[in-house]
Short mmCIF file of C-alpha atoms in Angstrom, two decimals:
data_model
loop_
_atom_site.label_atom_id
_atom_site.label_comp_id
_atom_site.label_asym_id
_atom_site.label_seq_id
_atom_site.Cartn_x
_atom_site.Cartn_y
_atom_site.Cartn_z
CA MET A 1 97.18 -56.84 335.48
CA ALA A 2 95.63 -55.59 338.69
CA ALA A 3 97.26 -52.28 339.48
CA HIS A 4 96.18 -48.84 340.58
CA ILE A 5 94.73 -46.85 337.71
CA GLN A 6 96.69 -43.62 337.72
CA GLY A 7 94.47 -40.60 338.05
CA SER A 8 91.31 -42.63 338.56
CA PRO A 9 89.20 -41.57 341.55
CA CYS A 10 88.26 -43.89 344.35
CA ILE A 11 84.88 -45.51 343.90
CA SER A 12 82.26 -45.18 346.62
CA ILE A 13 80.32 -48.30 347.60
CA THR A 14 78.29 -46.48 350.25
CA PRO A 15 74.94 -47.59 348.74
CA LEU A 16 76.00 -51.21 349.08
CA LEU A 17 77.35 -50.72 352.62
CA GLU A 18 74.09 -49.11 353.69
CA CYS A 19 72.32 -52.37 352.84
CA PHE A 20 74.18 -54.06 355.70
CA ARG A 21 72.77 -51.85 358.46
CA PRO A 22 71.14 -51.68 360.89
CA PHE A 23 69.58 -55.11 360.30
CA PRO A 24 70.70 -56.33 356.91
CA GLU A 25 68.22 -57.87 354.54
CA VAL A 26 70.82 -60.21 353.13
CA SER A 27 68.39 -61.44 350.52
CA ASN A 28 68.47 -57.95 349.01
CA ILE A 29 72.26 -57.95 348.67
CA SER A 30 73.31 -59.68 345.47
CA ALA A 31 76.45 -61.73 344.99
CA LYS A 32 77.08 -59.78 341.79
CA ASP A 33 77.14 -56.45 343.65
CA ILE A 34 79.45 -57.83 346.33
CA ALA A 35 81.85 -59.24 343.73
CA LEU A 36 81.88 -55.91 341.90
CA ALA A 37 82.80 -54.13 345.13
CA ILE A 38 85.53 -56.70 345.83
CA SER A 39 86.92 -56.19 342.31
CA HIS A 40 87.49 -52.51 343.08
CA ILE A 41 89.94 -53.54 345.81
CA PHE A 42 92.17 -55.22 343.21
CA THR A 43 92.40 -52.00 341.20
CA ASN A 44 93.06 -49.87 344.30
CA GLN A 45 89.84 -47.95 343.80
CA LEU A 46 88.37 -48.42 347.29
CA SER A 47 89.51 -46.40 350.25
CA ASP A 48 90.95 -48.35 353.20
CA VAL A 49 87.93 -47.34 355.28
CA GLN A 50 85.40 -48.71 352.80
CA THR A 51 87.52 -51.82 352.21
CA ALA A 52 87.52 -52.55 355.94
CA LEU A 53 83.78 -51.87 356.23
CA LEU A 54 83.03 -54.19 353.33
CA LEU A 55 85.17 -57.05 354.61
CA ASN A 56 83.87 -56.64 358.14
CA SER A 57 80.22 -56.52 357.01
CA LEU A 58 80.62 -59.65 354.91
CA HIS A 59 82.23 -61.47 357.82
CA TYR A 60 79.71 -60.60 360.51
CA THR A 61 76.63 -61.15 358.33
CA GLY A 62 77.97 -64.50 357.15
CA LEU A 63 77.65 -63.46 353.52
CA ASP A 64 81.29 -64.36 352.95
CA ARG A 65 80.34 -67.99 353.61
CA ARG A 66 77.50 -68.05 351.09
CA ALA A 67 78.17 -70.14 347.99
CA ASP A 68 76.95 -67.66 345.39
CA VAL A 69 79.00 -64.87 346.96
CA LEU A 70 82.17 -66.97 347.13
CA ALA A 71 81.70 -68.14 343.55
CA LYS A 72 81.26 -64.62 342.17
CA CYS A 73 84.09 -63.16 344.26
CA ALA A 74 86.45 -65.98 343.29
CA GLN A 75 85.64 -65.27 339.66
CA ALA A 76 86.38 -61.58 340.21
CA MET A 77 89.70 -62.45 341.84
CA ARG A 78 90.69 -64.72 338.96
CA ASN A 79 89.67 -62.10 336.42
CA ALA A 80 91.93 -59.57 338.15
CA ALA A 81 94.94 -61.92 338.17
CA VAL A 82 97.87 -61.45 335.82
CA PRO A 83 96.94 -63.80 332.96
CA VAL A 84 98.76 -66.95 331.96
CA ASP A 85 99.06 -67.73 328.26
CA ILE A 86 96.42 -70.46 328.29
CA LYS A 87 96.87 -71.35 324.63
CA ALA A 88 100.59 -71.98 325.14
CA LEU A 89 99.89 -73.87 328.37
CA ARG A 90 97.37 -76.14 326.66
CA GLU A 91 99.85 -76.98 323.93
CA VAL A 92 102.48 -78.00 326.46
CA VAL A 93 100.03 -79.99 328.60
CA LYS A 94 98.71 -81.73 325.50
CA GLY A 95 102.22 -82.90 324.70
CA ARG A 96 102.83 -84.18 328.22
CA VAL A 97 99.58 -86.05 328.71
CA ARG A 98 99.72 -89.23 330.74
CA LYS A 99 96.21 -90.59 330.69
CA GLU A 100 95.32 -93.39 333.09
CA GLY A 101 91.99 -94.65 334.30
CA SER A 102 89.58 -91.73 333.99
CA TYR A 103 92.38 -89.18 334.39
CA LYS A 104 92.65 -87.26 331.12
CA GLY A 105 96.06 -85.70 331.78
CA GLY A 106 94.91 -82.27 332.93
CA LEU A 107 96.24 -80.07 335.73
CA CYS A 108 95.39 -80.85 339.36
CA ASP A 109 95.53 -78.99 342.67
CA LEU A 110 95.61 -79.98 346.33
CA VAL A 111 95.04 -77.09 348.72
CA GLY A 112 93.53 -76.04 352.03
CA THR A 113 91.96 -72.87 353.38
CA GLY A 114 94.21 -72.82 356.44
CA GLY A 115 92.95 -71.29 359.64
CA ASP A 116 92.30 -74.58 361.43
CA SER A 117 94.52 -73.54 364.40
CA HIS A 118 96.32 -76.91 364.33
CA SER A 119 99.52 -75.53 362.75
CA THR A 120 100.19 -78.88 361.09
CA PHE A 121 103.08 -80.11 358.99
CA ASN A 122 102.84 -79.03 355.33
CA VAL A 123 100.74 -82.04 354.37
CA SER A 124 99.03 -80.70 351.25
CA THR A 125 102.26 -79.32 349.78
CA THR A 126 104.12 -82.58 350.40
CA ALA A 127 101.19 -84.60 349.05
CA SER A 128 101.07 -82.41 345.94
CA ILE A 129 104.74 -83.15 345.25
CA ILE A 130 104.17 -86.90 345.61
CA ALA A 131 101.07 -86.68 343.42
CA SER A 132 103.13 -85.11 340.64
CA SER A 133 104.67 -88.52 340.03
CA LEU A 134 101.44 -89.46 338.22
CA LEU A 135 99.60 -86.16 337.74
CA LEU A 136 100.38 -82.70 336.36
CA MET A 137 100.21 -80.52 339.48
CA SER A 138 99.45 -76.81 339.71
CA LYS A 139 99.94 -76.07 343.39
CA HIS A 140 98.63 -72.59 344.20
CA GLY A 141 99.95 -71.28 347.51
CA ASN A 142 101.54 -68.57 349.59
CA ARG A 143 103.64 -67.91 352.66
CA ALA A 144 102.26 -68.60 356.12
CA SER A 145 99.36 -66.52 357.34
CA THR A 146 98.05 -68.45 360.35
CA SER A 147 100.51 -71.35 360.55
CA LYS A 148 104.24 -71.57 361.22
CA SER A 149 105.12 -72.71 357.72
CA GLY A 150 103.21 -71.96 354.52
CA SER A 151 103.69 -73.83 351.27
CA ALA A 152 106.01 -71.17 349.85
CA ASP A 153 107.98 -71.10 353.12
CA LEU A 154 108.52 -74.86 352.95
CA LEU A 155 109.69 -74.87 349.34
CA SER A 156 112.01 -71.91 349.95
CA ALA A 157 113.66 -73.78 352.84
CA ILE A 158 114.67 -76.80 350.77
CA VAL A 159 118.43 -77.44 350.83
CA PRO A 160 120.90 -77.33 349.26
CA ALA A 161 119.12 -75.53 346.42
CA PRO A 162 115.48 -74.48 346.73
CA PRO A 163 113.29 -73.66 343.74
CA ARG A 164 113.30 -70.03 342.61
CA LEU A 165 109.72 -69.13 343.35
CA ASP A 166 110.22 -65.53 342.23
CA ALA A 167 110.95 -66.91 338.76
CA ILE A 168 107.52 -68.53 338.47
CA THR A 169 105.88 -65.65 336.68
CA PRO A 170 102.71 -66.01 334.61
CA GLU A 171 104.87 -65.98 331.48
CA ALA A 172 107.01 -68.81 332.84
CA VAL A 173 104.25 -71.32 333.59
CA PRO A 174 104.15 -73.02 330.15
CA LYS A 175 107.96 -73.20 330.19
CA VAL A 176 107.92 -74.97 333.56
CA TYR A 177 105.58 -77.68 332.30
CA LYS A 178 107.87 -78.43 329.37
CA HIS A 179 110.31 -79.88 331.89
CA SER A 180 108.31 -80.69 335.03
CA ASN A 181 105.09 -82.35 336.16
CA TYR A 182 105.01 -79.91 339.07
CA CYS A 183 104.55 -76.18 339.17
CA PHE A 184 104.09 -74.04 342.25
CA LEU A 185 102.11 -70.87 341.58
CA PRO A 186 103.04 -68.24 344.20
CA ALA A 187 99.90 -66.21 344.88
CA PRO A 188 101.66 -62.79 345.02
CA MET A 189 103.10 -63.29 341.52
CA PHE A 190 99.63 -63.73 340.03
CA HIS A 191 97.21 -61.90 342.34
CA THR A 192 99.11 -58.63 342.41
CA GLY A 193 95.99 -56.63 343.28
CA MET A 194 95.85 -58.28 346.70
CA VAL A 195 98.58 -55.92 347.86
CA HIS A 196 95.94 -53.19 348.11
CA ALA A 197 94.11 -55.14 350.83
CA ALA A 198 97.18 -56.15 352.83
CA THR A 199 97.29 -53.27 355.31
CA VAL A 200 93.56 -53.40 356.00
CA ARG A 201 93.58 -57.17 356.51
CA LYS A 202 96.45 -56.98 358.99
CA SER A 203 94.74 -54.28 361.01
CA MET A 204 91.29 -55.92 361.17
CA GLY A 205 92.19 -58.76 363.51
CA CYS A 206 89.68 -61.24 362.06
CA ARG A 207 89.51 -63.59 359.11
CA THR A 208 87.96 -62.20 355.94
CA ILE A 209 86.55 -63.53 352.71
CA PHE A 210 90.08 -63.53 351.27
CA ASN A 211 91.02 -66.37 353.61
CA LEU A 212 88.47 -68.50 351.75
CA LEU A 213 89.05 -67.27 348.22
CA GLY A 214 92.65 -68.46 347.83
CA PRO A 215 91.84 -72.14 347.14
CA LEU A 216 89.17 -71.02 344.66
CA ALA A 217 91.40 -68.62 342.73
CA ASN A 218 93.99 -70.84 341.07
CA PRO A 219 95.51 -68.74 338.24
CA VAL A 220 95.07 -71.64 335.79
CA GLU A 221 91.55 -72.46 336.99
CA SER A 222 90.22 -73.14 333.49
CA GLU A 223 92.76 -75.95 333.05
CA ILE A 224 92.23 -77.70 336.39
CA GLU A 225 90.86 -81.19 335.82
CA ALA A 226 90.73 -82.40 339.42
CA ARG A 227 91.31 -81.05 342.89
CA VAL A 228 90.99 -81.73 346.59
CA ILE A 229 90.25 -78.74 348.83
CA GLY A 230 90.45 -78.84 352.61
CA VAL A 231 88.28 -76.55 354.73
CA ALA A 232 88.76 -75.77 358.41
CA ARG A 233 85.10 -75.89 359.38
CA ARG A 234 82.61 -78.64 358.68
CA ASP A 235 79.85 -76.19 357.74
CA LEU A 236 82.04 -74.89 354.91
CA GLY A 237 82.20 -78.31 353.24
CA PRO A 238 78.87 -78.21 351.38
CA VAL A 239 79.37 -74.50 350.67
CA PHE A 240 82.70 -75.08 348.91
CA ALA A 241 81.30 -78.05 347.02
CA ASP A 242 78.46 -75.83 345.81
CA VAL A 243 80.97 -73.14 344.78
CA LEU A 244 82.95 -75.65 342.75
CA VAL A 245 79.83 -76.80 340.92
CA ARG A 246 78.89 -73.19 340.19
CA ASN A 247 82.40 -72.58 338.84
CA GLY A 248 82.13 -75.54 336.47
CA ALA A 249 84.25 -78.15 338.29
CA LYS A 250 83.44 -81.77 337.54
CA LYS A 251 86.07 -83.75 339.47
CA ALA A 252 86.70 -82.48 342.99
CA MET A 253 86.37 -83.28 346.65
CA VAL A 254 86.10 -81.00 349.66
CA VAL A 255 87.32 -82.45 352.96
CA CYS A 256 87.24 -81.48 356.62
CA GLY A 257 88.79 -83.54 359.39
CA GLU A 258 86.57 -84.08 362.42
CA GLU A 259 88.94 -81.92 364.46
CA ASP A 260 88.10 -78.99 362.14
CA LEU A 261 91.19 -79.83 360.13
CA ASP A 262 91.60 -78.64 356.54
CA GLU A 263 93.01 -81.99 355.41
CA ILE A 264 92.09 -85.65 355.54
CA SER A 265 92.67 -86.54 359.17
CA CYS A 266 95.09 -89.25 360.27
CA ALA A 267 93.42 -89.30 363.71
CA GLY A 268 89.83 -90.22 362.90
CA ARG A 269 86.93 -89.36 360.66
CA THR A 270 87.02 -86.95 357.75
CA PHE A 271 83.87 -85.51 356.24
CA CYS A 272 83.90 -85.48 352.44
CA TRP A 273 81.84 -83.81 349.74
CA ARG A 274 82.69 -85.31 346.35
CA LEU A 275 81.64 -83.92 342.98
CA LYS A 276 80.65 -86.65 340.56
CA GLU A 277 79.96 -86.19 336.88
CA LEU A 278 77.02 -88.28 335.73
CA PRO A 279 75.15 -88.73 332.43
CA ASN A 280 72.31 -86.25 332.11
CA PRO A 281 69.04 -88.11 331.51
CA SER A 282 67.71 -84.99 329.77
CA PHE A 283 70.54 -84.89 327.21
CA ARG A 284 69.19 -85.18 323.67
CA GLY A 285 72.43 -85.91 321.81
CA LEU A 286 74.19 -89.18 321.02
CA LEU A 287 74.95 -90.97 324.27
CA ASP A 288 77.83 -92.89 322.70
CA GLU A 289 79.41 -89.76 321.21
CA LYS A 290 83.19 -90.31 321.40
CA ASP A 291 84.18 -86.68 321.08
CA GLU A 292 84.67 -85.43 324.66
CA ASP A 293 84.28 -81.84 323.50
CA TYR A 294 81.02 -82.57 321.69
CA THR A 295 78.62 -79.65 321.84
CA THR A 296 75.38 -78.64 320.24
CA SER A 297 74.44 -75.40 318.53
CA ASP A 298 71.29 -75.29 320.66
CA GLU A 299 72.29 -73.04 323.57
CA ASP A 300 69.22 -74.09 325.55
CA ALA A 301 69.86 -77.81 325.10
CA PRO A 302 70.53 -79.76 328.30
CA PRO A 303 74.24 -80.58 328.81
CA ARG A 304 75.50 -84.10 328.24
CA THR A 305 76.45 -84.52 331.90
CA ILE A 306 75.43 -83.15 335.27
CA VAL A 307 77.44 -82.86 338.47
CA GLU A 308 76.08 -84.11 341.76
CA ILE A 309 77.55 -83.79 345.27
CA GLU A 310 77.90 -86.92 347.38
CA HIS A 311 78.56 -86.64 351.11
CA PHE A 312 80.32 -89.43 353.02
CA VAL A 313 82.91 -90.07 355.71
CA VAL A 314 86.34 -91.71 355.46
CA SER A 315 88.69 -92.93 358.16
CA PRO A 316 92.34 -94.06 358.08
CA SER A 317 91.19 -97.69 357.97
CA ASP A 318 89.53 -96.99 354.60
CA PHE A 319 93.04 -96.27 353.31
CA GLY A 320 94.42 -99.41 354.91
CA LEU A 321 96.32 -97.36 357.49
CA PRO A 322 96.18 -97.06 361.28
CA SER A 323 95.01 -93.97 363.12
CA HIS A 324 97.53 -91.62 364.75
CA PRO A 325 96.95 -88.80 367.25
CA LEU A 326 97.13 -85.54 365.38
CA ALA A 327 99.90 -84.31 367.68
CA ASP A 328 102.12 -87.23 366.59
CA ALA A 329 101.58 -86.69 362.90
CA SER A 330 101.64 -82.92 362.59
CA PRO A 331 104.40 -81.23 364.56
CA GLY A 332 103.86 -77.92 362.77
CA LYS A 333 107.52 -76.93 362.93
CA ARG A 334 109.35 -74.04 361.30
CA PRO A 335 110.07 -74.17 357.54
CA ALA A 336 113.67 -75.41 357.85
CA GLU A 337 112.70 -78.37 360.01
CA ASN A 338 109.66 -79.17 357.88
CA ALA A 339 111.93 -79.08 354.82
CA ARG A 340 114.17 -81.70 356.47
CA ILE A 341 111.12 -83.88 357.12
CA LEU A 342 110.08 -83.43 353.48
CA ALA A 343 113.54 -84.49 352.29
CA ASP A 344 113.54 -87.57 354.55
CA LEU A 345 110.10 -88.54 353.34
CA LEU A 346 110.87 -88.15 349.63
CA GLN A 347 114.13 -90.08 350.05
CA ASN A 348 112.16 -92.89 351.73
CA HIS A 349 114.04 -92.47 355.00
CA ARG A 350 110.96 -92.31 357.23
CA PRO A 351 109.91 -95.51 359.06
CA GLN A 352 107.08 -97.38 357.34
CA ASP A 353 104.85 -96.81 360.36
CA ASP A 354 105.70 -93.11 360.60
CA PRO A 355 102.59 -91.00 361.42
CA ILE A 356 103.63 -88.12 359.15
CA LEU A 357 104.19 -90.52 356.25
CA HIS A 358 100.73 -92.02 356.75
CA PHE A 359 99.18 -88.56 357.01
CA VAL A 360 100.73 -87.55 353.68
CA LEU A 361 99.95 -90.85 351.94
CA MET A 362 96.23 -90.55 352.71
CA ASN A 363 95.99 -87.05 351.31
CA THR A 364 97.96 -87.99 348.19
CA ALA A 365 95.76 -91.06 347.74
CA ALA A 366 92.64 -88.90 347.87
CA LEU A 367 93.79 -86.80 344.92
CA PHE A 368 94.74 -89.92 342.96
CA VAL A 369 91.20 -91.22 343.50
CA ILE A 370 89.53 -87.95 342.52
CA ALA A 371 91.76 -87.46 339.46
CA GLY A 372 90.80 -90.93 338.27
CA VAL A 373 94.10 -92.82 338.05
CA CYS A 374 92.80 -95.33 340.58
CA ASP A 375 89.97 -96.27 338.21
CA ALA A 376 92.47 -98.12 336.05
CA ASP A 377 92.27 -101.91 336.31
CA SER A 378 95.92 -102.27 335.32
CA SER A 379 99.03 -100.50 336.55
CA ARG A 380 102.25 -99.64 334.74
CA MET A 381 103.70 -96.84 336.85
CA GLY A 382 107.33 -97.85 336.38
CA ASP A 383 110.15 -99.72 338.09
CA GLY A 384 109.03 -101.23 341.38
CA ASP A 385 105.34 -101.33 340.48
CA THR A 386 103.97 -104.83 341.03
CA GLY A 387 101.04 -104.04 338.77
CA LYS A 388 98.60 -105.51 341.29
CA VAL A 389 95.73 -103.04 341.46
CA ASN A 390 93.74 -102.95 344.70
CA LYS A 391 90.17 -102.84 343.41
CA GLU A 392 88.51 -102.63 346.81
CA VAL A 393 85.92 -99.85 346.83
CA GLY A 394 85.40 -97.78 349.97
CA PRO A 395 83.14 -94.92 351.03
CA GLY A 396 82.03 -92.66 348.19
CA GLY A 397 82.97 -95.30 345.64
CA GLY A 398 86.68 -94.57 345.95
CA ARG A 399 89.56 -97.02 345.69
CA TRP A 400 91.32 -95.35 348.61
CA LYS A 401 93.68 -98.26 349.28
CA GLU A 402 94.75 -98.27 345.63
CA GLY A 403 95.51 -94.58 346.05
CA VAL A 404 97.81 -95.39 348.97
CA ARG A 405 99.51 -98.14 346.96
CA ARG A 406 100.29 -95.66 344.22
CA ALA A 407 101.43 -92.98 346.68
CA LYS A 408 103.78 -95.47 348.34
CA TRP A 409 105.23 -96.38 344.96
CA ALA A 410 105.88 -92.70 344.21
CA VAL A 411 107.93 -92.40 347.41
CA GLU A 412 109.67 -95.77 347.39
CA SER A 413 110.60 -95.65 343.69
CA GLY A 414 112.10 -92.18 344.04
CA GLU A 415 109.72 -90.80 341.39
CA ALA A 416 108.34 -88.13 343.74
CA SER A 417 111.85 -86.96 344.62
CA ARG A 418 112.82 -86.81 340.94
CA SER A 419 109.69 -84.79 340.18
CA LEU A 420 110.60 -82.19 342.80
CA ASP A 421 114.19 -82.10 341.49
CA ALA A 422 112.89 -81.39 337.99
CA PHE A 423 110.86 -78.44 339.26
CA ILE A 424 113.82 -77.07 341.21
CA LYS A 425 116.06 -77.39 338.17
CA VAL A 426 113.71 -75.67 335.74
CA SER A 427 112.86 -72.87 338.18
CA ASN A 428 116.56 -72.11 338.60
CA SER A 429 117.22 -72.05 334.87
CA LEU A 430 114.17 -70.29 333.49
CA ASP A 431 116.24 -67.60 331.79
CA ALA A 432 117.89 -70.33 329.78
CA VAL A 433 114.70 -72.25 328.94
#
């Protein structure tokens, strides 16, 4: 648990800070040293002055947008988080597996960095709820920082009974998954050490590395099978993809709407960086080995698979949907009003040509594609499923239209609404679970 160590002195990082001035030789500043300095923030062992200097130096040298730095700092942030009982979580997830296509039944996340200045509707949160009809979702989020309504704000505004987010403690996570495909992980409940940076961040007046670390610091990172991450700047796309590879991800996609939007855009093009796991030609083991966890005792042996990054562009037409001006599809209202829109959408009360509905369907479809459920050549989702798989392949090799078909089923069948209800119910009865 990240808390102040009573009686421990503050640690000086002056030698590191001196490397930043007057003209920093960034090549001489290691990601490891930066991550170590960042880790001292979580234990309240840096003074506010040195914390501010560190964050400011990283921002203005651009080091906080370097892949190796983000990867190491994200690891430090996860290491400082209050731990979840991973063994217990794995047991529960194993019992709830719903494999389909190349989806193995693991946890998934759909998240954005924020900071795109568009103040959009809570697309990723809504899409994550819909996705939980077919996937086990671990939505990591917080209250609004730069927008009008953060993911936690939206969920807390649900009527008549919102989920009890303060009950989603690290100890409660395995209990939630016994009864729900969906679990929201409130950042403050897990990353308790972030409180030591709060005052400094508010007073600095600029974005810091912490604005980028959130999507990379899911408290159950080791159990995440697939994810889609939105970034608010196109130049961050390949950086985040590189970070994910460094952190061991194998199924992921980073997206940035052409408007510098941290979601798949309903208005036009979206730039994508997709991680793809491929057979390693240097692997010396049995290529037809059926054991997915097969390893070798030779630590220097090449791995069975490698991960490559593919860059491509998607548009609404690739999802079989029309384009909509961003202003029509993302009103960016206050939490209470966004919660009403969420309820209308999940109850299938939005018009079929509704821009917000289309916006959400595309982003849900993207996660379905990345998770692998759209790879299935048959479909048995449940009542209302025609079973007719759309096998059309679009940019990046994705069955984007099949993803939309499945997302529509989740809404129209009521499965997405039932999934949210299950999460609300278990969160409000955790003491009795």
